[in-house]
Amino acid sequence: MVDSSLPPDISALLERIDEIRPLIEKNAAQGEAERRVSQESIDALEAIGAFRVTQPAKYGGYEGDSRAQVDAGAAVGKGDGGTAWVVALTNIANWLTALYPEKAQDDVWGEDRNAKVSVVLATNGKTQRVDGGYLVSGEWSYNSASWHTQWAILGAELVDENGDFVDTAQLLIPRSDLGFKDIWHVAGMRSSGSNALSATDVFVPDHRVMRGEPALRGTYPGTTEDTPAVYRAGWIPVLNIILVGPQLGMGRAVLERVISKADSKAIAYTSFERQSDSIAFQLDIAKAALLLEAAEGFAHRATDEIDIPAAQGVYPDYLTRARNRAYVGWIVEHTARAIEMLLTAHGSGAFAEVNPLQRLWRDQAVASRHAFVLPALGYELYGKALLGREDGDSVTPLV
């Protein structure tokens, strides 16, 4: 059951996010300058349960599905992109944590229900098999929310006692066992704090190891007959779709800001004293709004194709999973197109450093380059699946 001090459900949580959005907006510039979300914003979001969207109910979380994750990310994204990215990535890491055996979940949340987890799926870690687990060494970037988490899920290659490769895996490790490198110097998403973590012969017990091959088939180490449906959903589809929430929110924020200035802003070197009087401006606003509405519709369709099969106990087939990656690419591509259109319509003032529009533009531009959401990759995987080709795994097994 959700802690009594938190909003009772996801709908109420979204309302509380709306209420604290002015605080998130106020702290956005500070977060960018300091390259981490302000602690005031983190504390406010923690107080209302924004980091518990996917946490199991037995630890006081909402046990939210992929739709809940997207909606929460979008709600925060209307205030600040970097803050939304931290919320989204923390929630997906918490969902992944819930796929581990209960003993591992107790390690994370048994004493601190507010404990947060970050994740880097890249299998950069090298392991050595030892009694009861593995020793792991490696370095992982870019680790979003690195300033605010107490645990990390990090990718590695598993070997047997002879040192022969067995499988890829995701290892759940306390941050106190990991080194930290401040490397996140970028053009956008600066406040996401996506720095690097490192390990040197860190011991990881077997109960905090999730193998890759079974996970790609929907078999997770913590799954039992009593496991809630939300933790039976397709692994890669869930990991993909949550990345669009912050971007949808940023798109909405840009649209609302441009509209709010349209009655008081002139169009330079024309007779229009108000942008809103210009038919060309009206057309741009309409087209951008439709692009964003379509992107939101695709996002909700994608989450339905994740959440409904999970509730039915069915693992989605390859075509559905490939289409999900294509949905994500389409959403990202058309959100970016809408923002570009809106900034052009608004005028060059959008790029003044004091204007939040330029930060939203840069944040979405960086977020849209995440390797998981690249449009061309999603389209290729879906196209291959539609044509009945079986070479999708030669591109990536992460479908």
PDB file of C-alpha atoms in Angstrom, residues 31-157:
ATOM      1  CA  GLY A  31      20.039  23.002 -12.188  1.00  0.00           C
ATOM      2  CA  GLU A  32      21.535  23.624 -15.608  1.00  0.00           C
ATOM      3  CA  ALA A  33      24.292  25.847 -14.206  1.00  0.00           C
ATOM      4  CA  GLU A  34      25.203  23.343 -11.476  1.00  0.00           C
ATOM      5  CA  ARG A  35      24.780  20.342 -13.808  1.00  0.00           C
ATOM      6  CA  ARG A  36      22.454  18.610 -11.367  1.00  0.00           C
ATOM      7  CA  VAL A  37      18.825  19.013 -10.371  1.00  0.00           C
ATOM      8  CA  SER A  38      18.533  21.345  -7.395  1.00  0.00           C
ATOM      9  CA  GLN A  39      18.088  19.553  -4.110  1.00  0.00           C
ATOM     10  CA  GLU A  40      15.005  21.652  -3.421  1.00  0.00           C
ATOM     11  CA  SER A  41      13.329  20.163  -6.489  1.00  0.00           C
ATOM     12  CA  ILE A  42      14.478  16.641  -5.618  1.00  0.00           C
ATOM     13  CA  ASP A  43      13.106  17.000  -2.094  1.00  0.00           C
ATOM     14  CA  ALA A  44       9.778  18.333  -3.344  1.00  0.00           C
ATOM     15  CA  LEU A  45       9.401  15.518  -5.862  1.00  0.00           C
ATOM     16  CA  GLU A  46      10.401  12.927  -3.284  1.00  0.00           C
ATOM     17  CA  ALA A  47       7.869  14.296  -0.807  1.00  0.00           C
ATOM     18  CA  ILE A  48       4.983  13.677  -3.203  1.00  0.00           C
ATOM     19  CA  GLY A  49       6.227  10.254  -4.357  1.00  0.00           C
ATOM     20  CA  ALA A  50       7.352  11.147  -7.889  1.00  0.00           C
ATOM     21  CA  PHE A  51      10.251   8.685  -7.618  1.00  0.00           C
ATOM     22  CA  ARG A  52       7.937   5.865  -6.489  1.00  0.00           C
ATOM     23  CA  VAL A  53       5.824   5.499  -9.633  1.00  0.00           C
ATOM     24  CA  THR A  54       7.168   2.000 -10.342  1.00  0.00           C
ATOM     25  CA  GLN A  55       8.143   0.936  -6.839  1.00  0.00           C
ATOM     26  CA  PRO A  56       6.291  -2.149  -5.557  1.00  0.00           C
ATOM     27  CA  ALA A  57       3.352  -1.434  -3.262  1.00  0.00           C
ATOM     28  CA  LYS A  58       4.902  -3.534  -0.504  1.00  0.00           C
ATOM     29  CA  TYR A  59       7.605  -0.851  -0.221  1.00  0.00           C
ATOM     30  CA  GLY A  60       5.161   2.048  -0.372  1.00  0.00           C
ATOM     31  CA  GLY A  61       5.224   2.572  -4.131  1.00  0.00           C
ATOM     32  CA  TYR A  62       2.498   3.030  -6.740  1.00  0.00           C
ATOM     33  CA  GLU A  63       3.303  -0.113  -8.761  1.00  0.00           C
ATOM     34  CA  GLY A  64       2.659   2.012 -11.843  1.00  0.00           C
ATOM     35  CA  ASP A  65       2.612   0.656 -15.386  1.00  0.00           C
ATOM     36  CA  SER A  66       4.329   2.127 -18.453  1.00  0.00           C
ATOM     37  CA  ARG A  67       1.478   4.625 -19.025  1.00  0.00           C
ATOM     38  CA  ALA A  68       1.986   5.934 -15.493  1.00  0.00           C
ATOM     39  CA  GLN A  69       5.708   6.331 -16.146  1.00  0.00           C
ATOM     40  CA  VAL A  70       5.167   8.247 -19.378  1.00  0.00           C
ATOM     41  CA  ASP A  71       2.533  10.505 -17.820  1.00  0.00           C
ATOM     42  CA  ALA A  72       4.700  11.291 -14.790  1.00  0.00           C
ATOM     43  CA  GLY A  73       7.712  12.066 -16.965  1.00  0.00           C
ATOM     44  CA  ALA A  74       5.620  14.339 -19.175  1.00  0.00           C
ATOM     45  CA  ALA A  75       4.122  16.152 -16.173  1.00  0.00           C
ATOM     46  CA  VAL A  76       7.570  16.971 -14.802  1.00  0.00           C
ATOM     47  CA  GLY A  77       8.910  17.703 -18.300  1.00  0.00           C
ATOM     48  CA  LYS A  78       6.495  20.619 -18.663  1.00  0.00           C
ATOM     49  CA  GLY A  79       8.525  22.250 -15.886  1.00  0.00           C
ATOM     50  CA  ASP A  80      12.075  21.194 -16.785  1.00  0.00           C
ATOM     51  CA  GLY A  81      13.570  18.607 -19.103  1.00  0.00           C
ATOM     52  CA  GLY A  82      16.581  17.651 -16.996  1.00  0.00           C
ATOM     53  CA  THR A  83      14.476  17.203 -13.875  1.00  0.00           C
ATOM     54  CA  ALA A  84      12.007  15.058 -15.827  1.00  0.00           C
ATOM     55  CA  TRP A  85      14.848  12.913 -17.162  1.00  0.00           C
ATOM     56  CA  VAL A  86      16.056  12.247 -13.619  1.00  0.00           C
ATOM     57  CA  VAL A  87      12.528  11.302 -12.537  1.00  0.00           C
ATOM     58  CA  ALA A  88      11.989   9.059 -15.575  1.00  0.00           C
ATOM     59  CA  LEU A  89      15.337   7.269 -15.378  1.00  0.00           C
ATOM     60  CA  THR A  90      15.011   6.742 -11.632  1.00  0.00           C
ATOM     61  CA  ASN A  91      11.558   5.244 -12.077  1.00  0.00           C
ATOM     62  CA  ILE A  92      12.699   2.874 -14.812  1.00  0.00           C
ATOM     63  CA  ALA A  93      15.606   1.777 -12.626  1.00  0.00           C
ATOM     64  CA  ASN A  94      13.160   1.187  -9.785  1.00  0.00           C
ATOM     65  CA  TRP A  95      11.033  -0.934 -12.154  1.00  0.00           C
ATOM     66  CA  LEU A  96      14.112  -2.952 -13.059  1.00  0.00           C
ATOM     67  CA  THR A  97      14.925  -3.366  -9.362  1.00  0.00           C
ATOM     68  CA  ALA A  98      11.481  -4.887  -8.844  1.00  0.00           C
ATOM     69  CA  LEU A  99      12.424  -7.645 -11.317  1.00  0.00           C
ATOM     70  CA  TYR A 100      15.146  -8.939  -8.991  1.00  0.00           C
ATOM     71  CA  PRO A 101      14.449 -11.460  -6.220  1.00  0.00           C
ATOM     72  CA  GLU A 102      12.800 -10.115  -3.074  1.00  0.00           C
ATOM     73  CA  LYS A 103      16.103 -10.350  -1.216  1.00  0.00           C
ATOM     74  CA  ALA A 104      17.639  -7.830  -3.625  1.00  0.00           C
ATOM     75  CA  GLN A 105      14.619  -5.553  -3.337  1.00  0.00           C
ATOM     76  CA  ASP A 106      14.963  -5.693   0.453  1.00  0.00           C
ATOM     77  CA  ASP A 107      18.606  -4.705   0.085  1.00  0.00           C
ATOM     78  CA  VAL A 108      17.489  -1.521  -1.676  1.00  0.00           C
ATOM     79  CA  TRP A 109      14.235  -0.574   0.052  1.00  0.00           C
ATOM     80  CA  GLY A 110      14.142  -2.625   3.232  1.00  0.00           C
ATOM     81  CA  GLU A 111      15.444   0.215   5.393  1.00  0.00           C
ATOM     82  CA  ASP A 112      14.885   3.248   3.139  1.00  0.00           C
ATOM     83  CA  ARG A 113      11.763   3.367   0.988  1.00  0.00           C
ATOM     84  CA  ASN A 114      13.056   6.549  -0.632  1.00  0.00           C
ATOM     85  CA  ALA A 115      16.222   4.860  -1.907  1.00  0.00           C
ATOM     86  CA  LYS A 116      16.762   5.620  -5.607  1.00  0.00           C
ATOM     87  CA  VAL A 117      18.474   3.578  -8.299  1.00  0.00           C
ATOM     88  CA  SER A 118      20.183   4.594 -11.547  1.00  0.00           C
ATOM     89  CA  VAL A 119      20.861   2.404 -14.575  1.00  0.00           C
ATOM     90  CA  VAL A 120      23.290   1.978 -17.471  1.00  0.00           C
ATOM     91  CA  LEU A 121      22.470  -1.070 -19.588  1.00  0.00           C
ATOM     92  CA  ALA A 122      25.733  -1.030 -21.565  1.00  0.00           C
ATOM     93  CA  THR A 123      27.656  -4.210 -20.701  1.00  0.00           C
ATOM     94  CA  ASN A 124      30.947  -2.469 -19.934  1.00  0.00           C
ATOM     95  CA  GLY A 125      31.683  -4.554 -16.841  1.00  0.00           C
ATOM     96  CA  LYS A 126      34.038  -7.530 -16.822  1.00  0.00           C
ATOM     97  CA  THR A 127      33.424 -10.222 -14.251  1.00  0.00           C
ATOM     98  CA  GLN A 128      35.099 -13.072 -12.463  1.00  0.00           C
ATOM     99  CA  ARG A 129      33.034 -15.926 -11.084  1.00  0.00           C
ATOM    100  CA  VAL A 130      33.608 -16.458  -7.347  1.00  0.00           C
ATOM    101  CA  ASP A 131      31.787 -18.301  -4.601  1.00  0.00           C
ATOM    102  CA  GLY A 132      28.264 -16.889  -4.248  1.00  0.00           C
ATOM    103  CA  GLY A 133      28.491 -14.280  -6.998  1.00  0.00           C
ATOM    104  CA  TYR A 134      30.843 -12.254  -9.167  1.00  0.00           C
ATOM    105  CA  LEU A 135      33.634  -9.726  -8.923  1.00  0.00           C
ATOM    106  CA  VAL A 136      33.029  -6.918 -11.389  1.00  0.00           C
ATOM    107  CA  SER A 137      35.263  -4.162 -12.743  1.00  0.00           C
ATOM    108  CA  GLY A 138      34.482  -1.476 -15.284  1.00  0.00           C
ATOM    109  CA  GLU A 139      33.301   2.040 -15.971  1.00  0.00           C
ATOM    110  CA  TRP A 140      29.811   3.089 -17.015  1.00  0.00           C
ATOM    111  CA  SER A 141      28.540   6.311 -18.547  1.00  0.00           C
ATOM    112  CA  TYR A 142      26.267   8.089 -18.909  1.00  0.00           C
ATOM    113  CA  ASN A 143      24.615   7.477 -15.553  1.00  0.00           C
ATOM    114  CA  SER A 144      21.642   9.837 -15.346  1.00  0.00           C
ATOM    115  CA  ALA A 145      20.592  10.962 -11.849  1.00  0.00           C
ATOM    116  CA  SER A 146      24.063  10.060 -10.602  1.00  0.00           C
ATOM    117  CA  TRP A 147      24.009  12.792  -7.937  1.00  0.00           C
ATOM    118  CA  HIS A 148      20.789  11.580  -6.334  1.00  0.00           C
ATOM    119  CA  THR A 149      20.856   7.772  -6.204  1.00  0.00           C
ATOM    120  CA  GLN A 150      21.974   5.236  -3.609  1.00  0.00           C
ATOM    121  CA  TRP A 151      22.155   2.177  -5.908  1.00  0.00           C
ATOM    122  CA  ALA A 152      23.008   1.475  -9.538  1.00  0.00           C
ATOM    123  CA  ILE A 153      22.117  -1.199 -12.073  1.00  0.00           C
ATOM    124  CA  LEU A 154      25.089  -1.692 -14.393  1.00  0.00           C
ATOM    125  CA  GLY A 155      25.631  -3.959 -17.392  1.00  0.00           C
ATOM    126  CA  ALA A 156      28.343  -6.597 -17.486  1.00  0.00           C
ATOM    127  CA  GLU A 157      29.485  -9.747 -19.248  1.00  0.00           C
TER     128      GLU A 157
END
